């Protein structure tokens, strides 16, 4: 069951079908080869369809959709194995600019936070962006600037699946920044974390789908692999872990949307989502490759596209250990008397 099927009241079916059709058509004509970059032809098409700024307000040049639509767009791209900085551009970089009242043009963007030396590492898609929304600390406040990529020093890097994860350096004294509230930076952190959880869940769903297809069609000793109890256990464990990760992620997303990212326990819910998605990835990757055997590691079979993607994304915007520790700290702080309300409020 896809995100759209679980949120039929939130996402228009026609919009979902259109998203899937666009990505399916692109993937059919553009098989993955070499390093991943931002395909300007695809970006232009998505822009014409109103999908590049899907969640931006109409006043700021967006399509006026919400997070459920944005989550479905991210998931559709993952399902079809299409890599594009849609989340980084729309619900992170452009959202922050709109939140601080900065003008937004049609340039493709990503966002990063600089350290004390003016450097940020593993910045998603920076080497392919036309602008980078840069955040840095100045005295007792944080500033944000919409910087042209040409004015920054960008050193290319990549993650496990070849997506750009670059090092960005800037002379902050030369940037014209505006103050950004700590509340917005907290929301940015949570939004970034939940983006990766949504993407991991979509990858886990696809891993499960591929395993069910393969074990149902492949025969051994005169019967389908799916008839063997050991294989059934492998696939059932993937399904259970994927469902847990989805449930935790959807709980966090529902709380975020319902409270404009200000629910008192939202940090805990996002941490739970990231923890569940991270640990589910371990099970899905191990069991998926066991169920498919050697064919799952070949270039020809698509399983590795999703197992490697889930492994890469679960460690971005906070490692699994980081989010496990966030869950633990929140639970300890709540204590025995407050734990139930932490889980349910």
XYZ file of C-alpha atoms in Angstrom:
345
model
C 0.000 0.000 0.000
C 1.449 3.349 -1.029
C 1.429 6.585 0.898
C -1.375 7.884 -1.319
C -3.527 4.808 -0.640
C -3.107 5.333 3.087
C -4.007 9.031 2.793
C -6.809 8.983 0.227
C -8.532 11.894 1.897
C -5.367 13.974 1.840
C -3.939 13.428 -1.654
C -5.838 13.641 -4.927
C -5.685 10.341 -6.819
C -5.224 12.092 -10.154
C -2.218 13.971 -8.813
C -0.666 10.737 -7.564
C -1.220 9.042 -10.919
C 0.374 11.980 -12.699
C 3.431 11.875 -10.435
C 3.889 8.160 -11.003
C 3.459 8.515 -14.752
C 6.067 11.268 -14.994
C 8.676 9.345 -13.029
C 7.898 6.026 -14.720
C 8.289 7.599 -18.151
C 11.537 9.276 -17.157
C 13.012 6.104 -15.698
C 12.091 4.083 -18.783
C 13.962 6.483 -21.061
C 16.803 7.337 -18.652
C 18.288 4.206 -17.057
C 20.845 4.970 -14.359
C 24.395 5.364 -15.648
C 27.340 6.800 -13.755
C 27.200 9.612 -11.174
C 23.853 11.138 -10.276
C 23.219 14.752 -11.274
C 20.253 17.101 -11.447
C 18.740 16.442 -14.857
C 17.700 19.880 -16.115
C 15.306 18.361 -18.651
C 13.440 16.474 -15.909
C 13.588 19.508 -13.620
C 12.034 21.690 -16.312
C 9.235 19.212 -16.888
C 8.504 18.943 -13.167
C 8.537 22.726 -12.943
C 6.013 23.023 -15.776
C 3.743 20.610 -13.911
C 3.994 22.649 -10.712
C 5.870 19.919 -8.842
C 9.182 21.684 -8.173
C 7.553 24.150 -5.741
C 4.663 21.864 -4.883
C 4.262 22.943 -1.240
C 5.139 26.628 -1.673
C 2.376 29.172 -1.287
C 0.801 30.624 -4.401
C 1.932 34.102 -3.303
C 5.557 32.909 -3.371
C 5.249 31.160 -6.733
C 4.389 27.719 -5.416
C 1.518 25.331 -6.117
C -0.059 25.686 -2.683
C -0.105 21.966 -1.861
C 0.739 20.494 1.527
C 3.080 18.021 3.134
C 1.006 14.967 2.222
C 1.365 15.849 -1.447
C 5.057 16.588 -0.993
C 5.546 13.242 0.769
C 3.814 11.442 -2.084
C 6.042 13.224 -4.607
C 9.190 12.152 -2.731
C 7.881 8.593 -2.460
C 6.954 8.412 -6.140
C 10.460 9.465 -7.141
C 11.947 6.801 -4.857
C 9.625 4.065 -6.128
C 10.748 4.673 -9.700
C 14.404 5.076 -8.824
C 14.569 8.716 -9.916
C 17.023 10.954 -8.068
C 16.237 14.674 -7.843
C 16.585 17.351 -5.126
C 12.843 17.933 -4.850
C 12.691 17.830 -1.054
C 15.849 19.851 -0.555
C 14.571 22.552 -2.912
C 10.904 22.738 -1.969
C 10.194 21.776 1.643
C 13.617 22.798 2.996
C 15.424 25.618 1.150
C 12.474 27.474 -0.400
C 10.327 26.918 2.669
C 12.948 28.613 4.841
C 13.259 31.556 2.455
C 9.509 31.994 2.419
C 9.380 31.739 6.218
C 11.848 34.637 6.638
C 10.134 36.705 3.944
C 12.947 36.508 1.397
C 12.213 36.691 -2.351
C 12.318 33.396 -4.250
C 13.198 33.097 -7.933
C 13.200 30.018 -10.166
C 16.740 28.888 -9.281
C 17.243 25.319 -8.036
C 18.304 25.324 -4.397
C 19.552 23.338 -1.464
C 20.265 24.370 2.124
C 23.084 23.960 4.630
C 24.316 25.188 8.010
C 27.918 26.378 8.207
C 30.164 25.604 11.148
C 32.393 28.142 12.909
C 34.938 27.945 10.082
C 32.302 28.732 7.446
C 32.094 25.172 6.125
C 29.353 22.575 5.782
C 29.981 18.966 4.752
C 27.794 16.370 3.025
C 25.446 19.055 1.696
C 22.826 17.414 -0.543
C 22.945 18.438 -4.196
C 25.065 21.574 -3.644
C 27.248 20.981 -6.717
C 24.131 20.864 -8.925
C 22.272 23.771 -7.298
C 22.098 27.265 -8.727
C 21.729 28.753 -5.246
C 22.440 27.527 -1.730
C 20.465 28.787 1.255
C 23.244 29.243 3.804
C 22.762 29.470 7.565
C 25.458 30.563 10.007
C 25.823 31.856 13.541
C 26.716 35.501 14.106
C 27.207 36.544 17.722
C 24.055 35.400 19.536
C 21.804 34.939 16.494
C 21.653 32.928 13.295
C 21.580 34.491 9.857
C 20.416 33.083 6.543
C 21.345 34.118 3.008
C 20.254 32.961 -0.435
C 23.732 32.679 -1.975
C 24.625 32.118 -5.611
C 26.589 28.901 -5.994
C 29.242 30.828 -7.930
C 29.967 32.869 -4.802
C 30.672 29.750 -2.724
C 33.466 27.192 -2.719
C 31.885 23.821 -3.466
C 33.868 20.584 -3.445
C 32.026 17.652 -4.973
C 31.322 14.476 -3.062
C 28.692 11.741 -3.119
C 26.813 9.295 -0.946
C 26.461 5.525 -1.326
C 24.178 5.802 -4.360
C 26.076 8.566 -6.109
C 23.854 11.489 -5.111
C 25.836 14.711 -4.611
C 26.871 15.248 -1.000
C 29.254 18.165 -1.235
C 31.412 20.399 0.940
C 30.370 24.070 0.919
C 32.577 26.896 2.192
C 31.733 30.592 2.329
C 33.143 33.936 3.421
C 30.228 34.810 5.662
C 31.335 38.431 5.956
C 30.563 38.826 2.264
C 27.039 37.402 2.566
C 24.005 39.605 3.091
C 22.130 37.652 5.728
C 18.862 38.191 7.552
C 18.082 36.968 11.054
C 16.315 33.644 11.373
C 14.497 32.575 14.531
C 15.660 29.521 16.466
C 12.138 28.140 16.139
C 12.514 28.014 12.338
C 15.882 26.283 12.611
C 14.332 23.644 14.870
C 11.573 23.121 12.317
C 14.172 22.881 9.541
C 16.025 20.181 11.456
C 12.848 18.157 11.998
C 11.663 18.639 8.423
C 15.035 17.496 7.092
C 14.993 14.401 9.280
C 11.435 13.472 8.318
C 12.224 13.862 4.604
C 14.767 11.070 4.870
C 12.375 8.905 6.872
C 9.746 9.264 4.145
C 12.284 8.326 1.484
C 13.565 5.326 3.454
C 10.003 4.064 3.930
C 9.362 4.280 0.192
C 12.554 2.313 -0.453
C 11.532 -0.330 2.101
C 8.139 -0.707 0.426
C 9.868 -1.266 -2.899
C 12.270 -3.822 -1.404
C 9.278 -5.733 -0.076
C 7.522 -5.559 -3.448
C 10.572 -6.878 -5.287
C 10.989 -9.724 -2.796
C 7.342 -10.783 -3.089
C 7.552 -10.706 -6.896
C 10.794 -12.686 -7.056
C 9.961 -15.348 -4.497
C 6.539 -15.879 -6.021
C 7.879 -16.293 -9.555
C 11.171 -18.152 -8.948
C 10.903 -21.918 -8.488
C 13.264 -24.275 -6.676
C 12.821 -28.022 -6.286
C 9.563 -27.813 -8.204
C 7.801 -25.110 -6.195
C 7.971 -21.311 -5.793
C 10.469 -19.934 -3.310
C 7.549 -18.311 -1.503
C 6.366 -21.758 -0.435
C 9.486 -22.363 1.635
C 9.027 -21.465 5.291
C 12.474 -19.913 5.646
C 11.757 -17.558 2.738
C 8.347 -16.725 4.157
C 9.985 -15.697 7.425
C 12.473 -13.467 5.607
C 9.760 -11.676 3.649
C 7.398 -11.448 6.632
C 10.110 -9.767 8.687
C 10.655 -7.192 5.928
C 6.916 -6.515 5.805
C 6.676 -6.114 9.575
C 9.650 -3.775 9.835
C 8.521 -1.706 6.843
C 5.038 -1.373 8.356
C 6.488 -0.248 11.700
C 8.682 2.350 9.999
C 5.722 3.620 7.962
C 3.463 3.834 11.010
C 6.048 5.809 12.982
C 6.764 8.113 10.054
C 3.091 8.756 9.363
C 2.462 9.464 13.053
C 5.197 12.088 13.024
C 3.955 13.572 9.758
C 0.363 13.746 10.983
C 1.438 15.525 14.169
C 3.634 17.916 12.191
C 0.939 18.838 9.668
C -1.750 19.164 12.316
C 0.259 21.594 14.458
C 2.358 23.464 11.872
C 5.420 21.617 13.131
C 4.941 22.848 16.694
C 3.565 19.797 18.574
C 5.310 19.570 21.964
C 6.293 15.932 21.373
C 7.165 16.339 17.680
C 10.895 15.991 18.260
C 10.257 12.676 19.987
C 7.940 11.456 17.209
C 10.457 12.334 14.496
C 13.205 10.610 16.464
C 11.042 7.484 16.767
C 10.330 7.566 13.024
C 14.009 7.866 12.180
C 14.984 5.154 14.671
C 12.356 2.731 13.367
C 13.242 3.443 9.733
C 16.934 3.010 10.454
C 16.579 -0.351 12.166
C 14.004 -1.539 9.619
C 16.575 -0.872 6.919
C 18.993 -3.341 8.507
C 16.383 -6.100 8.399
C 15.107 -5.268 4.913
C 18.555 -5.094 3.342
C 19.763 -8.320 4.959
C 16.591 -10.324 4.337
C 16.013 -8.894 0.874
C 19.394 -9.965 -0.386
C 19.064 -13.351 1.301
C 15.691 -13.929 -0.353
C 16.934 -12.988 -3.818
C 20.414 -14.435 -3.537
C 23.115 -13.454 -6.005
C 20.730 -11.920 -8.547
C 19.890 -9.130 -6.088
C 23.454 -7.827 -6.233
C 23.677 -7.665 -10.020
C 23.482 -4.457 -12.032
C 20.573 -5.891 -14.009
C 18.326 -6.392 -10.982
C 16.953 -3.287 -9.261
C 17.013 -4.530 -5.659
C 20.375 -2.926 -4.935
C 19.038 0.476 -6.029
C 16.680 0.472 -3.056
C 18.798 -1.342 -0.467
C 21.749 0.988 -1.012
C 19.455 4.017 -1.071
C 17.864 3.075 2.254
C 21.313 2.544 3.788
C 22.505 5.924 2.517
C 19.445 7.938 3.546
C 19.059 6.465 7.042
C 22.383 8.038 8.043
C 21.694 11.543 6.698
C 20.420 14.423 8.844
C 21.391 12.340 11.862
C 22.649 8.779 12.201
C 20.592 5.877 13.526
C 22.556 6.055 16.767
C 21.835 9.776 17.060
C 18.097 9.255 16.747
C 18.165 6.255 19.095
C 19.785 8.503 21.682
C 17.174 11.218 21.060
C 14.411 8.691 21.775
C 16.177 7.523 24.925
C 16.742 11.050 26.230
C 13.132 12.046 25.639
C 11.820 8.922 27.359
C 14.104 9.400 30.374
C 13.178 13.069 30.648
C 9.466 12.212 30.598
C 9.878 9.654 33.373
C 7.380 6.999 34.364
C 4.635 9.556 34.960
C 5.034 11.337 31.620
C 5.954 8.532 29.218
C 2.389 7.660 28.234
C 1.499 11.255 27.397
C 4.738 11.561 25.436
C 3.607 8.648 23.278
C -0.020 9.670 22.873
C -0.364 13.483 23.050
